[in-house]
Tab-separated table of C-alpha atoms in Angstrom:
chain	number	residue	atom	x	y	z
E	1	MET	CA	-92.240	0.657	-66.490
E	2	LYS	CA	-95.581	1.180	-68.153
E	3	ARG	CA	-97.755	2.556	-65.362
E	4	ARG	CA	-101.146	0.918	-65.205
E	5	SER	CA	-104.017	0.842	-62.817
E	6	PHE	CA	-104.795	-2.176	-60.721
E	7	LEU	CA	-107.928	-3.836	-62.035
E	8	PHE	CA	-110.354	-5.468	-59.673
E	9	LYS	CA	-113.515	-7.411	-60.102
E	10	SER	CA	-116.442	-5.548	-58.609
E	11	ALA	CA	-117.969	-7.430	-55.693
E	12	THR	CA	-115.864	-10.580	-55.609
E	13	VAL	CA	-112.226	-9.661	-55.830
E	14	ALA	CA	-109.779	-11.938	-57.582
E	15	ALA	CA	-108.259	-14.272	-55.009
E	16	SER	CA	-110.200	-12.525	-52.259
E	17	CYS	CA	-110.757	-14.012	-48.851
E	18	ALA	CA	-114.039	-12.528	-47.655
E	19	VAL	CA	-114.852	-14.208	-44.387
E	20	PRO	CA	-117.678	-12.863	-42.245
E	21	VAL	CA	-117.277	-14.257	-38.751
E	22	VAL	CA	-119.995	-13.891	-36.127
E	23	ALA	CA	-119.018	-14.319	-32.504
E	24	LYS	CA	-120.810	-17.145	-30.712
E	25	GLY	CA	-124.040	-15.890	-29.234
E	26	GLY	CA	-123.898	-12.616	-31.177
E	27	THR	CA	-125.276	-11.211	-34.387
E	28	ARG	CA	-123.740	-8.528	-36.514
E	29	ASN	CA	-125.950	-5.452	-36.381
E	30	GLY	CA	-125.577	-2.178	-38.246
E	31	GLU	CA	-122.410	-0.638	-39.572
E	32	PRO	CA	-118.906	-1.624	-38.464
E	33	VAL	CA	-117.448	0.426	-35.648
E	34	LEU	CA	-114.031	0.282	-37.339
E	35	THR	CA	-112.639	-0.292	-40.812
E	36	VAL	CA	-108.975	-1.298	-40.598
E	37	ALA	CA	-106.389	-1.739	-43.349
E	38	HIS	CA	-103.876	-4.557	-42.828
E	39	ILE	CA	-100.757	-4.290	-44.978
E	40	THR	CA	-97.823	-6.583	-44.387
E	41	ASP	CA	-94.458	-7.524	-45.877
E	42	VAL	CA	-94.138	-4.312	-47.857
E	43	HIS	CA	-90.388	-4.967	-48.277
E	44	ILE	CA	-89.847	-1.444	-49.575
E	45	GLN	CA	-86.504	-0.782	-51.244
E	46	PRO	CA	-84.965	1.579	-53.796
E	47	GLY	CA	-85.190	0.893	-57.510
E	48	ASN	CA	-87.355	-1.034	-59.971
E	49	ASN	CA	-90.213	1.475	-59.591
E	50	ILE	CA	-91.102	-0.244	-56.335
E	51	LEU	CA	-91.928	3.014	-54.570
E	52	GLU	CA	-94.367	4.034	-57.306
E	53	ARG	CA	-95.964	0.599	-57.330
E	54	ALA	CA	-96.342	0.664	-53.551
E	55	LYS	CA	-97.851	4.160	-53.700
E	56	GLU	CA	-100.475	2.920	-56.122
E	57	TRP	CA	-101.337	0.123	-53.724
E	58	LEU	CA	-101.862	2.689	-50.978
E	59	GLU	CA	-104.196	4.708	-53.176
E	60	LEU	CA	-106.330	1.590	-53.497
E	61	VAL	CA	-106.248	0.980	-49.767
E	62	LYS	CA	-107.274	4.571	-49.026
E	63	ALA	CA	-110.344	4.140	-51.248
E	64	HIS	CA	-111.762	1.873	-48.526
E	65	LYS	CA	-111.588	4.821	-46.093
E	66	PRO	CA	-109.920	2.903	-43.273
E	67	ASP	CA	-109.822	4.375	-39.809
E	68	PHE	CA	-106.155	3.402	-39.465
E	69	PHE	CA	-103.469	1.047	-40.778
E	70	LEU	CA	-101.977	-2.071	-39.230
E	71	ASN	CA	-98.522	-2.757	-40.674
E	72	GLY	CA	-97.468	-6.367	-40.120
E	73	GLY	CA	-93.688	-6.080	-40.387
E	74	ASP	CA	-90.918	-6.730	-42.894
E	75	THR	CA	-91.489	-3.099	-43.703
E	76	ILE	CA	-88.181	-2.796	-45.539
E	77	MET	CA	-86.621	-5.285	-47.905
E	78	ASP	CA	-83.908	-6.659	-45.634
E	79	VAL	CA	-81.048	-5.547	-43.417
E	80	SER	CA	-80.937	-8.607	-41.188
E	81	TYR	CA	-78.186	-10.667	-42.819
E	82	GLU	CA	-74.415	-10.420	-42.510
E	83	GLY	CA	-72.818	-7.955	-44.849
E	84	LYS	CA	-75.657	-5.444	-44.790
E	85	THR	CA	-74.350	-1.912	-44.367
E	86	ARG	CA	-75.505	1.286	-42.749
E	87	GLU	CA	-76.165	2.642	-46.229
E	88	ASP	CA	-78.399	-0.359	-47.014
E	89	ALA	CA	-80.473	0.345	-43.932
E	90	LEU	CA	-80.695	4.094	-44.421
E	91	SER	CA	-81.654	3.828	-48.094
E	92	GLN	CA	-84.437	1.349	-47.401
E	93	TRP	CA	-85.885	3.326	-44.487
E	94	ALA	CA	-85.757	6.462	-46.635
E	95	GLU	CA	-88.068	4.739	-49.120
E	96	TRP	CA	-90.462	3.869	-46.298
E	97	ASP	CA	-90.531	7.522	-45.257
E	98	LYS	CA	-91.412	8.519	-48.822
E	99	LEU	CA	-94.133	5.873	-49.011
E	100	THR	CA	-95.793	6.812	-45.746
E	101	GLU	CA	-96.100	10.412	-46.921
E	102	GLU	CA	-99.010	8.992	-48.923
E	103	ILE	CA	-100.814	8.055	-45.699
E	104	LYS	CA	-99.538	10.765	-43.368
E	105	ASP	CA	-103.111	11.597	-42.360
E	106	TYR	CA	-103.609	8.080	-40.954
E	107	GLU	CA	-102.316	6.443	-37.814
E	108	ILE	CA	-100.076	3.454	-38.563
E	109	PHE	CA	-99.608	0.778	-35.914
E	110	SER	CA	-96.704	-1.488	-36.834
E	111	CYS	CA	-94.986	-4.596	-35.588
E	112	ILE	CA	-91.375	-5.570	-36.191
E	113	GLY	CA	-90.534	-8.111	-38.894
E	114	ASN	CA	-87.502	-10.372	-39.043
E	115	HIS	CA	-85.990	-8.408	-41.948
E	116	ASP	CA	-86.305	-4.974	-40.318
E	117	CYS	CA	-83.457	-5.028	-37.791
E	118	TRP	CA	-79.839	-4.280	-38.663
E	119	TRP	CA	-77.610	-6.629	-36.679
E	120	ASP	CA	-74.252	-6.591	-38.503
E	121	VAL	CA	-73.059	-3.340	-36.953
E	122	PRO	CA	-69.547	-2.428	-35.811
E	123	SER	CA	-70.784	-2.146	-32.228
E	124	LYS	CA	-73.946	-3.021	-30.329
E	125	ASP	CA	-73.745	0.509	-28.909
E	126	ASP	CA	-74.518	1.867	-32.387
E	127	GLU	CA	-77.806	3.799	-32.368
E	128	MET	CA	-78.997	1.835	-35.409
E	129	TYR	CA	-78.456	-1.576	-33.849
E	130	GLY	CA	-81.427	-3.884	-33.485
E	131	LYS	CA	-85.007	-3.247	-32.476
E	132	PRO	CA	-84.862	0.205	-30.817
E	133	TYR	CA	-83.910	1.822	-34.121
E	134	VAL	CA	-86.758	0.025	-35.908
E	135	GLN	CA	-89.179	1.229	-33.228
E	136	GLN	CA	-87.968	4.766	-33.858
E	137	ARG	CA	-88.383	4.512	-37.637
E	138	LEU	CA	-91.828	2.963	-37.312
E	139	GLY	CA	-92.945	5.428	-34.661
E	140	ILE	CA	-94.047	2.751	-32.191
E	141	PRO	CA	-93.740	3.010	-28.385
E	142	ASN	CA	-92.135	-0.377	-27.768
E	143	ASN	CA	-91.416	-3.658	-29.544
E	144	TYR	CA	-94.792	-4.835	-28.201
E	145	TYR	CA	-97.683	-2.653	-27.059
E	146	SER	CA	-101.472	-2.240	-27.055
E	147	PHE	CA	-104.179	0.350	-27.698
E	148	THR	CA	-107.968	0.608	-27.774
E	149	LYS	CA	-110.174	2.083	-30.487
E	150	GLY	CA	-113.875	1.849	-31.234
E	151	GLY	CA	-114.473	-0.474	-28.309
E	152	TRP	CA	-111.913	-2.979	-29.656
E	153	HIS	CA	-108.584	-3.709	-27.999
E	154	PHE	CA	-105.518	-4.227	-30.192
E	155	ILE	CA	-102.358	-6.031	-29.098
E	156	ILE	CA	-99.211	-5.745	-31.210
E	157	LEU	CA	-96.712	-8.526	-30.560
E	158	ASP	CA	-93.002	-9.023	-31.215
E	159	SER	CA	-92.345	-12.636	-32.185
E	160	ASN	CA	-88.687	-12.060	-33.061
E	161	HIS	CA	-87.308	-14.183	-30.250
E	162	LYS	CA	-85.453	-17.481	-30.332
E	163	GLY	CA	-87.569	-20.137	-32.002
E	164	ILE	CA	-90.222	-17.608	-33.091
E	165	THR	CA	-91.670	-17.003	-29.645
E	166	LEU	CA	-92.750	-14.101	-27.482
E	167	GLY	CA	-90.193	-14.906	-24.796
E	168	GLU	CA	-90.947	-15.090	-21.079
E	169	GLU	CA	-91.215	-11.364	-20.399
E	170	GLN	CA	-93.592	-10.622	-23.262
E	171	MET	CA	-95.699	-13.725	-22.568
E	172	ALA	CA	-96.146	-12.579	-18.959
E	173	TRP	CA	-97.101	-9.122	-20.223
E	174	LEU	CA	-99.660	-10.617	-22.631
E	175	GLU	CA	-101.184	-12.763	-19.886
E	176	ASP	CA	-101.551	-9.692	-17.685
E	177	GLU	CA	-102.876	-7.586	-20.575
E	178	LEU	CA	-105.693	-10.032	-21.295
E	179	GLU	CA	-106.436	-10.563	-17.606
E	180	ARG	CA	-106.863	-6.849	-16.967
E	181	LEU	CA	-109.290	-6.307	-19.843
E	182	PRO	CA	-112.968	-6.095	-18.886
E	183	ALA	CA	-114.942	-9.230	-19.721
E	184	SER	CA	-116.078	-9.576	-23.335
E	185	THR	CA	-113.795	-6.818	-24.655
E	186	PRO	CA	-113.315	-7.767	-28.334
E	187	THR	CA	-109.585	-8.118	-28.920
E	188	LEU	CA	-107.448	-8.445	-32.047
E	189	LEU	CA	-103.773	-9.429	-31.954
E	190	MET	CA	-101.166	-8.835	-34.650
E	191	SER	CA	-97.847	-10.643	-34.939
E	192	HIS	CA	-95.432	-10.726	-37.851
E	193	TYR	CA	-95.306	-14.522	-37.859
E	194	PRO	CA	-98.498	-16.618	-37.915
E	195	ILE	CA	-99.496	-18.008	-34.538
E	196	THR	CA	-101.424	-20.851	-36.158
E	197	SER	CA	-101.496	-21.324	-39.924
E	198	ILE	CA	-101.985	-23.871	-42.682
E	199	THR	CA	-98.930	-22.328	-44.321
E	200	ASN	CA	-96.749	-23.822	-41.588
E	201	SER	CA	-97.323	-27.303	-43.011
E	202	LEU	CA	-96.105	-26.037	-46.391
E	203	VAL	CA	-93.147	-23.806	-45.574
E	204	GLY	CA	-92.817	-23.677	-41.773
E	205	GLY	CA	-92.474	-20.339	-40.050
E	206	GLN	CA	-95.199	-20.081	-37.423
E	207	HIS	CA	-94.904	-19.395	-33.682
E	208	SER	CA	-93.353	-22.307	-31.802
E	209	ASP	CA	-95.224	-21.182	-28.669
E	210	HIS	CA	-98.589	-21.601	-30.409
E	211	LYS	CA	-99.785	-24.207	-27.903
E	212	GLU	CA	-99.200	-21.877	-24.970
E	213	LEU	CA	-100.951	-19.067	-26.844
E	214	LYS	CA	-103.851	-21.328	-27.782
E	215	LYS	CA	-104.338	-22.174	-24.109
E	216	LEU	CA	-104.182	-18.501	-23.135
E	217	PHE	CA	-106.701	-17.516	-25.804
E	218	TYR	CA	-109.095	-20.227	-24.629
E	219	LYS	CA	-108.905	-18.845	-21.115
E	220	HIS	CA	-109.982	-15.497	-22.550
E	221	LYS	CA	-112.311	-16.807	-25.245
E	222	ASP	CA	-114.821	-14.059	-24.445
E	223	LYS	CA	-112.195	-11.516	-25.561
E	224	VAL	CA	-109.811	-12.883	-28.217
E	225	LYS	CA	-111.490	-12.742	-31.636
E	226	ALA	CA	-108.721	-12.674	-34.234
E	227	CYS	CA	-104.972	-12.878	-34.847
E	228	LEU	CA	-103.402	-11.245	-37.917
E	229	SER	CA	-100.048	-12.114	-39.430
E	230	GLY	CA	-97.870	-11.907	-42.501
E	231	HIS	CA	-94.333	-13.247	-43.001
E	232	GLN	CA	-95.387	-16.141	-45.244
E	233	HIS	CA	-96.472	-14.026	-48.238
E	234	MET	CA	-99.328	-16.551	-48.382
E	235	LEU	CA	-103.045	-16.260	-47.763
E	236	ASP	CA	-104.902	-18.491	-45.355
E	237	ARG	CA	-107.488	-18.551	-42.610
E	238	VAL	CA	-107.608	-20.926	-39.653
E	239	TRP	CA	-110.511	-20.983	-37.208
E	240	TYR	CA	-110.035	-22.691	-33.864
E	241	ASN	CA	-111.930	-22.371	-30.580
E	242	GLY	CA	-113.647	-19.197	-31.708
E	243	VAL	CA	-110.455	-17.448	-32.796
E	244	ASN	CA	-109.785	-16.549	-36.427
E	245	TYR	CA	-106.159	-16.626	-37.562
E	246	PHE	CA	-105.696	-14.625	-40.756
E	247	CYS	CA	-102.387	-14.805	-42.638
E	248	ASN	CA	-102.966	-11.934	-45.031
E	249	GLY	CA	-100.539	-12.438	-47.914
E	250	SER	CA	-98.145	-9.569	-48.631
E	251	LEU	CA	-98.100	-6.245	-50.391
E	252	SER	CA	-94.880	-7.178	-52.195
E	253	GLY	CA	-95.918	-10.645	-53.422
E	254	PHE	CA	-92.741	-12.246	-54.725
E	255	TRP	CA	-90.666	-9.414	-53.169
E	256	TRP	CA	-91.790	-7.144	-56.051
E	257	GLY	CA	-90.283	-9.631	-58.521
E	258	LYS	CA	-91.806	-11.659	-61.334
E	259	GLY	CA	-91.897	-14.933	-59.433
E	260	ASP	CA	-90.276	-18.305	-59.998
E	261	GLU	CA	-91.168	-21.777	-61.270
E	262	GLN	CA	-93.419	-22.359	-58.249
E	263	SER	CA	-95.418	-19.160	-58.730
E	264	ALA	CA	-98.990	-19.731	-59.878
E	265	GLY	CA	-98.966	-16.360	-61.629
E	266	PRO	CA	-96.777	-13.309	-62.227
E	267	GLN	CA	-95.573	-11.805	-58.941
E	268	PHE	CA	-97.264	-14.597	-56.917
E	269	TYR	CA	-95.583	-16.357	-54.015
E	270	LEU	CA	-96.698	-19.942	-54.628
E	271	GLU	CA	-100.477	-19.576	-55.113
E	272	THR	CA	-100.873	-16.169	-53.445
E	273	PRO	CA	-100.822	-12.895	-55.387
E	274	PRO	CA	-99.737	-9.634	-53.771
E	275	GLY	CA	-102.452	-7.759	-51.928
E	276	TYR	CA	-103.777	-6.267	-48.730
E	277	ALA	CA	-106.668	-6.924	-46.338
E	278	ILE	CA	-109.535	-4.776	-45.143
E	279	LEU	CA	-111.168	-5.673	-41.842
E	280	LYS	CA	-114.615	-4.634	-40.724
E	281	LEU	CA	-114.977	-4.795	-36.945
E	282	TYR	CA	-118.394	-4.726	-35.275
E	283	ALA	CA	-119.536	-3.719	-31.813
E	284	ASP	CA	-120.635	-7.267	-30.945
E	285	GLY	CA	-117.149	-8.693	-31.525
E	286	SER	CA	-117.827	-10.091	-34.982
E	287	LEU	CA	-115.560	-9.235	-37.895
E	288	GLU	CA	-114.883	-9.632	-41.598
E	289	ASN	CA	-111.477	-9.983	-43.248
E	290	GLU	CA	-111.282	-9.488	-47.005
E	291	TYR	CA	-108.123	-9.803	-49.078
E	292	TYR	CA	-107.788	-7.588	-52.155
E	293	ALA	CA	-105.377	-9.100	-54.642
E	294	LEU	CA	-103.607	-7.899	-57.736
E	295	SER	CA	-105.742	-9.043	-60.659
E	296	GLU	CA	-103.475	-7.878	-63.482
E	297	PRO	CA	-99.686	-7.787	-63.083
E	298	TYR	CA	-97.353	-4.936	-63.834
E	299	GLU	CA	-95.483	-5.237	-67.084
């Protein structure tokens, strides 16, 4: 592969989604309290110079000087289908370990994607079976969890349940999590699948419990500001009842491939090029989400 730099337009990035959002009753003052990088659907795997291409992406992300990374799942290419072997899983996770050496000085908060878990194991007692092994490889405390930074609260969800839902236990946990937060605590949620998205009308794939979540978010409308997702490899923004739903494309685009007859450009999935998002979060609960897209494809 001929190595080349990614070329970007200066202020307005090709296919960017720069959306300043001011919370009702608030104004954005001063500098952001946090700058957060959102990468999703990395789908790392051996071969085809994918590791080197992904490393170059991370160099671009680091230029924004993020405070930390949010990784939206489908971290590895795929070990979820029948016939996938232990060697498939180990080789893909080994590539992730090599990639994250590039950002070892940053905290990475990840959620689990549908392609990350190895299910076709000889025994469910195998240490590599299912979600616990993914949690271990991603360095996360549970399949869903929360943390607070810069006055913002972050909730990482696991939507890999039947019908793309949180399930009863996690939904109860989320209800309690939001209830316990002090009033007006700005909160951002990340799920692998979109909770609400225009992309659902095109390809399906959003949460089937979106109505229950919508109702919960309205109850806590002083807190819930944004929901991030991936999965679709498509870029969109939905705003409803004060909540912004950002589906932030994918780092891998067309799974690191050239694309197909429906791709609007090389390496695009439909009309979305590969890329990543940078979020600016402000003390008053307002935020910006900007998508940085590949403007010139690899040869």
